[in-house]
XYZ file of C-alpha atoms in Angstrom:
631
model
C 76.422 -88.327 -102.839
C 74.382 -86.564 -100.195
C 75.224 -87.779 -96.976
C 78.830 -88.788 -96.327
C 80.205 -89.644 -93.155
C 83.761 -89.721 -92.787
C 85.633 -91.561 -90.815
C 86.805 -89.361 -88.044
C 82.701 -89.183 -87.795
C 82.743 -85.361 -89.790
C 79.035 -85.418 -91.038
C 78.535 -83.300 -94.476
C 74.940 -83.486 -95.944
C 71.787 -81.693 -97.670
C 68.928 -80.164 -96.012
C 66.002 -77.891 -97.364
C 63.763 -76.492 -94.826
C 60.246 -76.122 -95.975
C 60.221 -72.570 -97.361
C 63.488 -72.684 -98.989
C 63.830 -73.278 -102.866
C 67.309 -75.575 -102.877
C 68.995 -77.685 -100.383
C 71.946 -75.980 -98.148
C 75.514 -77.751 -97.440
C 75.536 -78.507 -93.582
C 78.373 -79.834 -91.552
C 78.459 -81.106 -87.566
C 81.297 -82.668 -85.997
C 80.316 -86.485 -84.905
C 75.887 -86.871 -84.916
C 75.544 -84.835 -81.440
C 77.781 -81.703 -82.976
C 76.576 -78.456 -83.456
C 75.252 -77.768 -87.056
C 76.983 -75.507 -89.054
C 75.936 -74.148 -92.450
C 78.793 -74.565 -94.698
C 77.426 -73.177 -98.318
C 74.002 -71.617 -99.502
C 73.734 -71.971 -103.512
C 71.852 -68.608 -103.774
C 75.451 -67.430 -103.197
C 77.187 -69.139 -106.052
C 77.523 -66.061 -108.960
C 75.135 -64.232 -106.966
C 76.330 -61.384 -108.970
C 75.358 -62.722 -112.200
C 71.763 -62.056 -112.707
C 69.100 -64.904 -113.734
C 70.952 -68.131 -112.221
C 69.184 -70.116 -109.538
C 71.622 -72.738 -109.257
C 71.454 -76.070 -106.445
C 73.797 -78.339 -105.805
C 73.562 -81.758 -106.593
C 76.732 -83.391 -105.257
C 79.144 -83.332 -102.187
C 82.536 -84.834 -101.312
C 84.244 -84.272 -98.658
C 88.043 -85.209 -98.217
C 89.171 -88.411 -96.338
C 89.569 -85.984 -93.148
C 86.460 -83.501 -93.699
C 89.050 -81.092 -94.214
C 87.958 -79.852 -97.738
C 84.474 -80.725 -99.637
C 83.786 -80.714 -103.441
C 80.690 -78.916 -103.957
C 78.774 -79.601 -107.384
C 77.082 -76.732 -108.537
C 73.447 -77.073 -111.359
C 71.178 -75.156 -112.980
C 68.174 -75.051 -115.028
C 68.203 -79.056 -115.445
C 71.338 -79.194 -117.053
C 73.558 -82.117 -115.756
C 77.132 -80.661 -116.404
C 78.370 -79.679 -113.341
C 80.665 -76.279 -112.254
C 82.364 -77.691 -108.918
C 83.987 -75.486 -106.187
C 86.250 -76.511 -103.387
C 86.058 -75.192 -99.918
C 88.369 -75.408 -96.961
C 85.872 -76.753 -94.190
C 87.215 -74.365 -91.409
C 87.032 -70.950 -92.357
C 84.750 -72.112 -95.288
C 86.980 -70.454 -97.815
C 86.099 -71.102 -101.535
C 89.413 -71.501 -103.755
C 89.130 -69.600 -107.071
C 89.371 -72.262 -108.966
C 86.087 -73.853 -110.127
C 86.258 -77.624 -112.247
C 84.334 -77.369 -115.532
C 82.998 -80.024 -117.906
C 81.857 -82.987 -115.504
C 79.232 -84.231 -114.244
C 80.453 -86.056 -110.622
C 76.478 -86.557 -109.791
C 76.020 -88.977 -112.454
C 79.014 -90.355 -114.256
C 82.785 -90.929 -111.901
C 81.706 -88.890 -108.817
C 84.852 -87.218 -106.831
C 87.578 -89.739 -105.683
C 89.975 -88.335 -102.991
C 93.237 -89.312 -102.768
C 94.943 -90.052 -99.353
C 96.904 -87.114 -99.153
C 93.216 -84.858 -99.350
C 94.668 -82.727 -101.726
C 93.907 -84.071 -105.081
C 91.265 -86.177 -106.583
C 90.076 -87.828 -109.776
C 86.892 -86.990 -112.075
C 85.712 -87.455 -115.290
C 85.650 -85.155 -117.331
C 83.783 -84.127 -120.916
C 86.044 -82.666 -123.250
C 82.553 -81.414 -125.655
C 80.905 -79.590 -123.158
C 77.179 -79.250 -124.683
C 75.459 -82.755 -123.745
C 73.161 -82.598 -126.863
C 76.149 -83.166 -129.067
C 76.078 -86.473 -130.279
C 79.611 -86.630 -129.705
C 78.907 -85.229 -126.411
C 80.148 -88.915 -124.338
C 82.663 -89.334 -127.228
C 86.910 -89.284 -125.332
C 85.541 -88.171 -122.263
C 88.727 -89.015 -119.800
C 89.701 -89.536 -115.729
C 91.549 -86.698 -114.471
C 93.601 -86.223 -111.689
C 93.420 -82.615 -110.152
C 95.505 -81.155 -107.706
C 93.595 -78.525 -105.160
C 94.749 -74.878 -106.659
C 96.209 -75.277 -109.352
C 94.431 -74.429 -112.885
C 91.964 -76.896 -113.937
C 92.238 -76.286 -117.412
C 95.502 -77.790 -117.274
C 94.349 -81.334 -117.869
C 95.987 -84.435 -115.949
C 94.904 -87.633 -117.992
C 95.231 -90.644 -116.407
C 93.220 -92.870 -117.799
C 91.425 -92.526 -121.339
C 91.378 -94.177 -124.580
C 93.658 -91.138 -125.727
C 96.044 -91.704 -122.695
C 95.728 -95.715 -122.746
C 95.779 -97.010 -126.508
C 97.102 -99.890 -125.289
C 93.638 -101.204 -123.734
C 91.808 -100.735 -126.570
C 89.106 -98.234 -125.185
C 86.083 -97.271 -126.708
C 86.462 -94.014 -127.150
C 82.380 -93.683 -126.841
C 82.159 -95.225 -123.466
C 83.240 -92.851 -120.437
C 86.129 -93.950 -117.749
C 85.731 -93.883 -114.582
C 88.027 -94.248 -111.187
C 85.606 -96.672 -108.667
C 86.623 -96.892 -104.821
C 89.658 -98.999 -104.357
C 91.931 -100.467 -101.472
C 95.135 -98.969 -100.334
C 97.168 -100.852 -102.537
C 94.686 -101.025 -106.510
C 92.807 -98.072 -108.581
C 89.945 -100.030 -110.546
C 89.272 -98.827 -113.871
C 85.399 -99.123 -115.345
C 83.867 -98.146 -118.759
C 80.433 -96.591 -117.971
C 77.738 -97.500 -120.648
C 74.159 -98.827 -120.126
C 75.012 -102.569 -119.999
C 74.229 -104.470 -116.950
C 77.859 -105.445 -116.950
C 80.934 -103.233 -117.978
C 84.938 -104.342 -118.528
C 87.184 -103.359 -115.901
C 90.869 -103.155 -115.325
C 93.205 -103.007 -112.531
C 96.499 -101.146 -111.790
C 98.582 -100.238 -108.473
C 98.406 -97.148 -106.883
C 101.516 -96.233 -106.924
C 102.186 -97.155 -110.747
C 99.169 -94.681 -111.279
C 100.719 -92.210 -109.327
C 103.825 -91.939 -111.312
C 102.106 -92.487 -114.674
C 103.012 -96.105 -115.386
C 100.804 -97.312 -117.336
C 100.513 -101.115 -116.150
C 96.829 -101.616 -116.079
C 95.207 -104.664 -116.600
C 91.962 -106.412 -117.292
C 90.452 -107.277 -114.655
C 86.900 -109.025 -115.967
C 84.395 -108.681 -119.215
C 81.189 -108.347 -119.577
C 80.873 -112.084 -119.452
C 81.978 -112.213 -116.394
C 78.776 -110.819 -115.143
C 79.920 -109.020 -112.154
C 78.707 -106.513 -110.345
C 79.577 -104.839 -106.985
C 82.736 -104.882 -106.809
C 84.588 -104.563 -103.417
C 88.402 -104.769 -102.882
C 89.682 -105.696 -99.433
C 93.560 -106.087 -98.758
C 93.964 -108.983 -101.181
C 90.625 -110.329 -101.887
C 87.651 -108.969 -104.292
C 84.309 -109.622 -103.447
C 81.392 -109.167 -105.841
C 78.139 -110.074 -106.697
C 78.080 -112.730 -109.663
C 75.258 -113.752 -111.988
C 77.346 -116.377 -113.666
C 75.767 -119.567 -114.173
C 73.034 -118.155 -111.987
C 69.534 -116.547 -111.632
C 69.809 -114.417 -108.506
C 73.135 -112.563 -107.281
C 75.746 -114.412 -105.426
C 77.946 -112.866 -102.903
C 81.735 -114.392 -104.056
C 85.322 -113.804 -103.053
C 88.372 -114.239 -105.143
C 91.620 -113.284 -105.143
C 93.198 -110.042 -106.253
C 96.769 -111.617 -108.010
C 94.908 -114.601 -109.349
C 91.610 -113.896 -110.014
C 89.150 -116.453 -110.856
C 85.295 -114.844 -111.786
C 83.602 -117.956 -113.170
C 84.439 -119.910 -110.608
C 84.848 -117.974 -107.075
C 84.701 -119.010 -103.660
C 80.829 -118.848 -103.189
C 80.266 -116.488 -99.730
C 76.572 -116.393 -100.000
C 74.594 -118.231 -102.575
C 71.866 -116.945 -104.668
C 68.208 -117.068 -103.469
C 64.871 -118.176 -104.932
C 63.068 -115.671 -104.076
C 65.033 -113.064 -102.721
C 67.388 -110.468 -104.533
C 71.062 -109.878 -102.829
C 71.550 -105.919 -103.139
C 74.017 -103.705 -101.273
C 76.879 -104.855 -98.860
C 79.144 -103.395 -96.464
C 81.958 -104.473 -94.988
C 82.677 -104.169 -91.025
C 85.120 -105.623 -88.605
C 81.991 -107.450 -87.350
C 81.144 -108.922 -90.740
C 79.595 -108.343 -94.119
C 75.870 -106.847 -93.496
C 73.788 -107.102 -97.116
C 70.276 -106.611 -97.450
C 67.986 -108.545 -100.432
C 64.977 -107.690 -101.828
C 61.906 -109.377 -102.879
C 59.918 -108.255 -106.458
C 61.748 -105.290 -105.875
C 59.771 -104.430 -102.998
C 60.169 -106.315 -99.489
C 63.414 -105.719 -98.026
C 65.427 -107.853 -95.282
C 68.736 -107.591 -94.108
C 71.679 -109.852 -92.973
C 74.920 -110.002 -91.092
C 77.286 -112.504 -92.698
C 79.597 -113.519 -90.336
C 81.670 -117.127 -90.165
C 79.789 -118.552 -92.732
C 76.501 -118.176 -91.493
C 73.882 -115.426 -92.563
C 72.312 -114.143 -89.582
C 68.559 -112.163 -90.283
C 68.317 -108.955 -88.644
C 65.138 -107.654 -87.415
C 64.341 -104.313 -88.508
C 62.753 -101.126 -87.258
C 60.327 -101.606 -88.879
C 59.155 -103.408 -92.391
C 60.396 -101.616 -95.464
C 60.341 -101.780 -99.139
C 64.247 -100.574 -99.646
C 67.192 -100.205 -97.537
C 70.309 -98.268 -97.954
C 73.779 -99.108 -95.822
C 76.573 -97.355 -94.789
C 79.577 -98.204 -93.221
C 83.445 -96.552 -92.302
C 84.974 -99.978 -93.139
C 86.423 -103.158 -92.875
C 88.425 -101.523 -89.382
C 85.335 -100.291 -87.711
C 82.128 -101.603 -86.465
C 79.542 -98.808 -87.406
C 77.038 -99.674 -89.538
C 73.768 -97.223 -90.616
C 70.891 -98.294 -92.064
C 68.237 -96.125 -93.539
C 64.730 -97.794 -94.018
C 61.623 -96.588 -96.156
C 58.504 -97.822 -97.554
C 56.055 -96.329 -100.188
C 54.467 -94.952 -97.439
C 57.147 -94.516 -94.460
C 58.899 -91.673 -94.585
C 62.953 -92.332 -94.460
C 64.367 -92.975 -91.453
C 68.139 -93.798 -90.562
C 69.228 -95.814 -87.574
C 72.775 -96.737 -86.484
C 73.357 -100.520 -85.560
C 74.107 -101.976 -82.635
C 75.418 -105.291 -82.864
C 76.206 -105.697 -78.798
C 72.836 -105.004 -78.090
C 70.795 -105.575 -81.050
C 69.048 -102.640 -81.392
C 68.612 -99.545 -83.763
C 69.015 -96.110 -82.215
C 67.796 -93.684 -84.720
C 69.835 -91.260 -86.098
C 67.894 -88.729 -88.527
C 69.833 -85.589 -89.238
C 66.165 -83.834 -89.926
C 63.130 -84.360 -87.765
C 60.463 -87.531 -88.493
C 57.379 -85.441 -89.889
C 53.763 -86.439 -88.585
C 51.893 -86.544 -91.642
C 48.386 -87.155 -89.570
C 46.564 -86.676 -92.901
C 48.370 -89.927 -94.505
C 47.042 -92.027 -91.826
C 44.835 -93.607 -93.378
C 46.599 -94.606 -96.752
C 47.881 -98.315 -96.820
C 50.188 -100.100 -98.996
C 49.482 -103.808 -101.087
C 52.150 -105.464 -102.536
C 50.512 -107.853 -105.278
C 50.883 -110.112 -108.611
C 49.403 -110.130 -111.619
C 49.280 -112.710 -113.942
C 50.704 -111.938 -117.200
C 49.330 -113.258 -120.880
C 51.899 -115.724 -120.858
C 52.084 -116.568 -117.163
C 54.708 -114.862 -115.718
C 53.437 -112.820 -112.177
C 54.115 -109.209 -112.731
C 54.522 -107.034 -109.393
C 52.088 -104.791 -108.859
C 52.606 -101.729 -105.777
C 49.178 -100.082 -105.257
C 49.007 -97.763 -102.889
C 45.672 -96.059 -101.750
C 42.987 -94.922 -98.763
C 41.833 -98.176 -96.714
C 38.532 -96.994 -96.868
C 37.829 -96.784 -100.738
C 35.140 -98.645 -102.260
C 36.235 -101.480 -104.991
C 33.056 -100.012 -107.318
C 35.095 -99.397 -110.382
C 34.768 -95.627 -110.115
C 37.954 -94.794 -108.400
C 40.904 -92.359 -110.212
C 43.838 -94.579 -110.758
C 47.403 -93.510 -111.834
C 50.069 -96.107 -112.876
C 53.385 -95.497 -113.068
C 55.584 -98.021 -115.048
C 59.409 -97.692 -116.586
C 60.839 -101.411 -117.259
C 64.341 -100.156 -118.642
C 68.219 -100.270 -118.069
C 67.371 -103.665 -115.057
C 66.619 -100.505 -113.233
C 64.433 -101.384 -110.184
C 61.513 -99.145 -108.339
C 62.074 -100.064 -104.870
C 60.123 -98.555 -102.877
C 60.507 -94.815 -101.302
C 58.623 -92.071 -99.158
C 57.020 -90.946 -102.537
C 55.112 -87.702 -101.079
C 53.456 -87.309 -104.813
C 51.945 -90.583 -104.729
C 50.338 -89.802 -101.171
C 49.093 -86.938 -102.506
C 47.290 -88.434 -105.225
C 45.841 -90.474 -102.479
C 44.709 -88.016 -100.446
C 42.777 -86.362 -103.337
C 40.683 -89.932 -104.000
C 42.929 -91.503 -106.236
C 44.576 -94.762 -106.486
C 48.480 -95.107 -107.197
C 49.754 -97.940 -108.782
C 53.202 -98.890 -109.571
C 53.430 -101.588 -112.360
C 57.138 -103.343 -111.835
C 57.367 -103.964 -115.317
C 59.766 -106.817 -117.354
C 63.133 -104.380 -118.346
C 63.630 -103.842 -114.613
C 65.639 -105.335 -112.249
C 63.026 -106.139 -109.516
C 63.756 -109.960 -110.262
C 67.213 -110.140 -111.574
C 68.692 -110.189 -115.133
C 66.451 -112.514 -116.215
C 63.447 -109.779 -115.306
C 65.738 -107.051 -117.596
C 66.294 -109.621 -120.479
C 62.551 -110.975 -120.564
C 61.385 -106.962 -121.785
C 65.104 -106.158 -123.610
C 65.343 -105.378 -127.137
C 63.517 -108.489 -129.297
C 61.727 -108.676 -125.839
C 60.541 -105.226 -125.305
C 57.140 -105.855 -125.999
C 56.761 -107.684 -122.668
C 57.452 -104.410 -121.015
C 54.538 -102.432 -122.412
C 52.174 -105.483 -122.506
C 52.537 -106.280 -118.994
C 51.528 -102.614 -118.408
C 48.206 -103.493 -120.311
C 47.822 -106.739 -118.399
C 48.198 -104.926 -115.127
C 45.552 -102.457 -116.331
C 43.102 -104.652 -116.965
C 43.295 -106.253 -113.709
C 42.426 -103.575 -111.794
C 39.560 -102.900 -114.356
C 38.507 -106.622 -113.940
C 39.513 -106.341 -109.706
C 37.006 -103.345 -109.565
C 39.674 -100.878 -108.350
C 38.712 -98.883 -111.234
C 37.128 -98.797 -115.099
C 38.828 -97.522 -118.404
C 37.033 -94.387 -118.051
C 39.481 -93.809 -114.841
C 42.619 -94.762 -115.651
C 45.915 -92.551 -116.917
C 49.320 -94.030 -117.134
C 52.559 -92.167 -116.495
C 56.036 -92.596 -118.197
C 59.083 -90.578 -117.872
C 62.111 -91.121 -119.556
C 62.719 -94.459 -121.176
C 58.851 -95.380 -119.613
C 58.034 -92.908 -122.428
C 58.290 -96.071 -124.502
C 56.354 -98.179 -121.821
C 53.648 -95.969 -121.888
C 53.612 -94.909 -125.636
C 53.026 -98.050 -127.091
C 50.757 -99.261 -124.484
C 49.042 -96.109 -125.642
C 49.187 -96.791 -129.223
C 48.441 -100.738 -128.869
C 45.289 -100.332 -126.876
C 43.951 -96.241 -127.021
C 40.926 -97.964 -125.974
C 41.864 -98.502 -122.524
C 42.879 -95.591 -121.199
C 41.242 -92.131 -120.312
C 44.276 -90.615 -120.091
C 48.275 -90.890 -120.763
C 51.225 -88.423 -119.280
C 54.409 -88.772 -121.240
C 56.890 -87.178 -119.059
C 60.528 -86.012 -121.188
C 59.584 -89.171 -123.428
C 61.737 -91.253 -125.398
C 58.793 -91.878 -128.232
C 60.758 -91.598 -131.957
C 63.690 -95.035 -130.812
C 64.808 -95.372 -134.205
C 65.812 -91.723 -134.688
C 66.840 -91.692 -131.226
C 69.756 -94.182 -131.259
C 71.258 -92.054 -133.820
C 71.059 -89.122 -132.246
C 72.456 -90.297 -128.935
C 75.116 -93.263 -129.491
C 75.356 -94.354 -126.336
C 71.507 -95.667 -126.253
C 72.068 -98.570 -128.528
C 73.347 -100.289 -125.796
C 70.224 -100.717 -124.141
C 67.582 -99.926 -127.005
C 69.730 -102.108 -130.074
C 70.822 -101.383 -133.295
C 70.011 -99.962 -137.210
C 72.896 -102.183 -138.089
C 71.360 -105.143 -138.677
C 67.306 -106.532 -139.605
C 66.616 -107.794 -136.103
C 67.451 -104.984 -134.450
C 65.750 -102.563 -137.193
C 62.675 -104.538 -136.045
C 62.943 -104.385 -132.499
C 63.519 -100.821 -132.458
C 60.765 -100.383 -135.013
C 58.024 -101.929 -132.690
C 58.985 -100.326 -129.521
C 58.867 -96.816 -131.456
C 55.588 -94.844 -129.931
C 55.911 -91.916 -132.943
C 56.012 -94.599 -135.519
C 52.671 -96.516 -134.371
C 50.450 -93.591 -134.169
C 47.987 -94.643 -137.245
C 45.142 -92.193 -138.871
C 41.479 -92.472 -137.837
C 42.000 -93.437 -134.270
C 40.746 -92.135 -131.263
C 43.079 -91.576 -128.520
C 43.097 -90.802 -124.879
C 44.007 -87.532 -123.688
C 47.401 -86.844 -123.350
C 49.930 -84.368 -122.046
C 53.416 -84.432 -122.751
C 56.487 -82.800 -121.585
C 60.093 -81.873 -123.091
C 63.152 -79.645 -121.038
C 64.622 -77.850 -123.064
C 67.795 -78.242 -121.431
C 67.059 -82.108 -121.529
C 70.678 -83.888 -122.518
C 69.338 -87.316 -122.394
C 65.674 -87.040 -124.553
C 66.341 -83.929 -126.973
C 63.559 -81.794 -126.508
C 62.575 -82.281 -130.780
C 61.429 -85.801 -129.793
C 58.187 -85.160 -127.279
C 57.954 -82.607 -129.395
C 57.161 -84.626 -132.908
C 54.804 -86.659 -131.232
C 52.545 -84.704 -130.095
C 53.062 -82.902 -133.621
C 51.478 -86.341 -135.005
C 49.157 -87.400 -132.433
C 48.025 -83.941 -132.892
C 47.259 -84.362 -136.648
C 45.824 -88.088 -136.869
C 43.988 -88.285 -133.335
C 40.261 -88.104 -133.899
C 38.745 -88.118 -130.719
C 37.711 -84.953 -128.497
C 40.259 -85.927 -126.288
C 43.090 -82.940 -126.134
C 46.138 -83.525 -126.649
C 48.884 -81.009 -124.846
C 52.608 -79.906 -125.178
C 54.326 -78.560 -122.680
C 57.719 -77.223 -123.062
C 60.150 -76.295 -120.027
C 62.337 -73.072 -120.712
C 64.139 -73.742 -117.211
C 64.348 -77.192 -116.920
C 66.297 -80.440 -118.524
C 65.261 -84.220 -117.877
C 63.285 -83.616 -114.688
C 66.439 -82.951 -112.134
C 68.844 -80.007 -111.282
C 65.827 -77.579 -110.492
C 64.545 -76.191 -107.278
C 62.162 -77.838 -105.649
C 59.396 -75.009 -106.135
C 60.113 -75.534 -109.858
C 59.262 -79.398 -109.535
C 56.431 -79.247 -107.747
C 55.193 -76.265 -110.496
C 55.920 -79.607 -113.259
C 54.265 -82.246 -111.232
C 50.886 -80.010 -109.907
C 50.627 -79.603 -113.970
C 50.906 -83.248 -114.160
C 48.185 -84.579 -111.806
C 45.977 -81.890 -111.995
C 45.428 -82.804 -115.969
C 44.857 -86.297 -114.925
C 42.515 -85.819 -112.550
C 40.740 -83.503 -114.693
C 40.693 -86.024 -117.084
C 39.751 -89.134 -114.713
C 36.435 -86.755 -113.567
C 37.731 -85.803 -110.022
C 34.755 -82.751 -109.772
C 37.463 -80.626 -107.850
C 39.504 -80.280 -111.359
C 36.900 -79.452 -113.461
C 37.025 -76.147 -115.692
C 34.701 -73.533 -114.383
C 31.992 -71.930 -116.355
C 32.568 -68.141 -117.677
C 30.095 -66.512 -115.341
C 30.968 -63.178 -116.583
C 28.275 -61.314 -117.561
């Protein structure tokens, strides 16, 4: 996390002025305190030459008294963390090893602010395919050694719940009087268990199941005696449902707020007001609600946005923030007030004028897929372009994990803009922009959906006149490496040009090479999942004699998640059977991983690469190679 507020109003958070490389720790005392600058990463080992570390998490104590600070480098995602005592910002000696609190547990503070859990890796080089193999929660006490381990909860520590050993335990945010126990792995649902505090505490080891997979819950919230959650059981959409904590019933809850047609239910937050919750349409159009004696009541906002985020002290207070952005509006963050109705804005950095963006406007559309499903479609671009066929577009697409691309101040898709170009963000089936259903209709045996909506978007701007084939690139990161890949090698014909951004491209050796990606890509085990993984495999369906667009592609080689051998072995292929003109680059990053953990100067270095090959691709005559004019 961030930005964390505590609740004696201590305000710890991240800011990078313009000219620095890496985000500082600040701290101010209540919104209107004077900023203080708690920790500057250049300082972390400054005596060790060649690091260039940032930090990537914070967590303060329940008091502000103490913060965990989460130290990166180079794109690598295992963590060194450091604890400092707020007031005379003294860093203890010790420094926590072998987690990664930005990704998988985070840092859970006990009442007493002197200990706290994490999870913590046990093989401490992520490309290990044991690597997420026995990792385990451990409870740490502020200066003592942390290579003495405390395990509290662990398949090693807990045989008798039957862990898998391959699936990483976590501690979530509990009550006063229950620790909840998760198993992290890329399922949309995970099983959970339950145990008192105090039994934790004095290593009793009384946990118990609290729901399955099959439950299909999500959210979970614990308040004195009750659990609240969101449900998809029986259902299409989220429902907000309550039930209670020494008798729980999942399948059938007492029904708060029932699901929507249209609308997705996202985060809630508990107040002494009410329960505020925002919802979502295609991923895209955000509202937001205050739930209070059994009426939802719609809240106006500042202004219309794509994606909210809340923030609240609790269930004994009435603040409430709210931080509202659009594909175009830069973040802004506003604290609530229900007396009055109003938002009074609360932005720890100055709202930049960005006069130059004026101009650029935002449509929210649907395309109609082969089959008939509507497929979201974000374009953003200049209000003044010409629908003649001849404009630069870009399309981003992912469709994995029910992860959804809500909209956010995306400063590289403006940018693209301002140079002529048209962004596009294709919402994909694998996401969650319209619930589980949206994730299972591009999922395994459904995966091609994912990639073939991405051609069926393409072709309607073609057909709409934003653009032609001789002007289009498409842009996949990650898991969207298989998105783009084998919309790539379905249809070469229709694009100019394809990015492939730390891909996943070779699926069937992949799943063997990281476990843990079965879950969401299938199986070898069995024929049907052989086949799935066989057709969504990009490296496997390049073929001999075809021409292809141009294409860069990228690999860190610090990457934990797509080992830096698999971009790598495509463009090794494409390479050798492509036989068009069209060039085909590799570009490897010595001092970088999957994308995050650098400074920003070294991302912006990556993504200038990144557009400035597309729009030398797409034609844009202020990226074309100059002639030798040497004599």
């Amino acid at each position: 996390m961030k930005f964390n507020i505590t609740n004696n109003d201590k305000y710890f958070y991240l800011k990078k002025n313009g000219n620095e490389k890496a985000a500082k720790l600040y701290y101010r005392e209540g919104f209107l305190g004077k900023e203080q600058l708690l920790y500057d990463p250049v300082n972390y080992k400054s005596n060790e030459p060649n690091h260039e570390f940032i930090i990537n998490y914070i967590s303060p104590d329940l008091v502000g008294n103490k913060t965990a600070i989460a130290m990166v480098e180079k794109g690598k995602e295992l963590a060194e963390v450091i604890i400092m005592d707020v007031k005379n910002k003294y860093i203890y000696p010790e420094v926590i090893t072998n987690t990664m609190p930005a990704n998988v547990g985070g840092i859970k503070w006990l009442n007493d602010n002197s200990r706290f859990f994490y999870t913590y890796f046990p093989i401490n080089n992520p490309k290990s395919q044991d690597f997420y193999k026995n990792t385990q929660v451990i409870l740490y006490k502020i200066g003592t050694n942390p290579k003495e381990l405390t395990d509290i909860f662990s398949a090693k520590n807990n045989p008798e719940l039957k862990l898998d050993e391959k699936k990483s335990p976590i501690i979530l945010d509990s009550n006063d009087k229950y620790y909840v126990g998760m198993l992290l792995d890329n399922n949309y649902y995970r099983q959970t268990f339950i145990i008192p505090k105090q039994d934790l505490l004095e290593d009793k080891k009384t946990w118990k199941p609290l729901y399955t997979k099959e439950d299909k819950v999500r959210s979970l919230q614990l308040v004195d005696n009750d659990l609240y959650f969101l449900s998809q059981y029986n259902a299409q959409n989220y429902k907000l449902c309550k039930t209670n904590i020494l008798v729980p019933n999942f399948k059938n809850p007492e029904i708060l707020i029932p699901e929507r047609n249209d609308e997705m239910i996202g985060q809630y937050r508990f107040t002494k007001d009410g329960i505020y919750y925002t919802t979502t349409k295609n991923g895209v159009e955000a509202k937001l609600y205050l739930y209070k004696e059994g009426k939802s009541i719609p809240i106006k906002l500042p202004f219309p946005s794509g994606n909210i985020n809340l923030q609240a002290k609790g269930k004994d207070f009435s603040e409430i923030w709210i931080s509202c952005s659009g594909w175009a509006n830069e973040e802004q963050r506003f604290k609530y007030d229900l007396k009055k109705r109003s938002f009074l804005p609360e932005n720890i950095t100055p709202i930049t004028k960005y006069p130059e963006f004026d101009d650029i406007i935002v449509e929210e559309i649907t395309v109609k897929a082969r089959d008939g499903e509507e497929i979201p479609l974000s374009l953003i671009y200049n209000k003044n372009i010409k629908r003649n066929g001849n404009n630069p577009v870009l399309i981003d697409s992912y469709g994995f994990y029910g992860y959804s691309r809500n909209p956010f101040f995306a400063r590289t898709y403006l940018l693209w803009v301002n140079q002529g170009g048209v962004m596009a963000v294709a919402h994909v089936r694998g996401g969650g922009e319209k619930g589980e259903q949206w994730r299972l209709g591009g999922y395994k045996e459904t995966k091609p959906n994912t990639w073939k909506d991405l051609i069926d978007c393409t072709e309607y701007l073609i057909k709409e006149k934003y653009t032609s084939k001789s002007k289009v690139a498409i842009w996949g990161a990650s898991a969207g490496g298989i998105t783009v890949g084998r919309a790539m090698t379905e249809r070469p014909d229709l694009f100019k040009a394809v990015i492939l951004e730390v891909p996943t491209t070779n699926v069937l050796r992949d799943v063997l090479s990281i476990s843990n990606n079965a879950d969401e890509y299938g199986t070898l085990k069995d024929f049907k999942g052989f086949k799935a993984l066989l057709e969504m495999d990009a490296y496997y369906h390049i073929k001999k004699g075809i021409k292809y667009p141009a294409t860069f592609i990228t690999g860190g080689i610090n990457d934990p998640r797509v080992p830096v051998w698999e971009p790598a072995k495509f463009a090794a292929k494409l390479m050798a059977n492509n036989v068009s003109k069209n060039p085909v680059l590799l570009q490897i990053d010595y001092e970088g991983g999957h994308g995050v953990n650098t400074t920003a100067v070294h991302g912006h270095s990556n993504l200038s690469d990144i557009f400035a090959f597309a729009f030398w691709q797409l034609g844009h005559p202020d990226y074309q190679p100059k002639e030798n004019t040497k004599k």
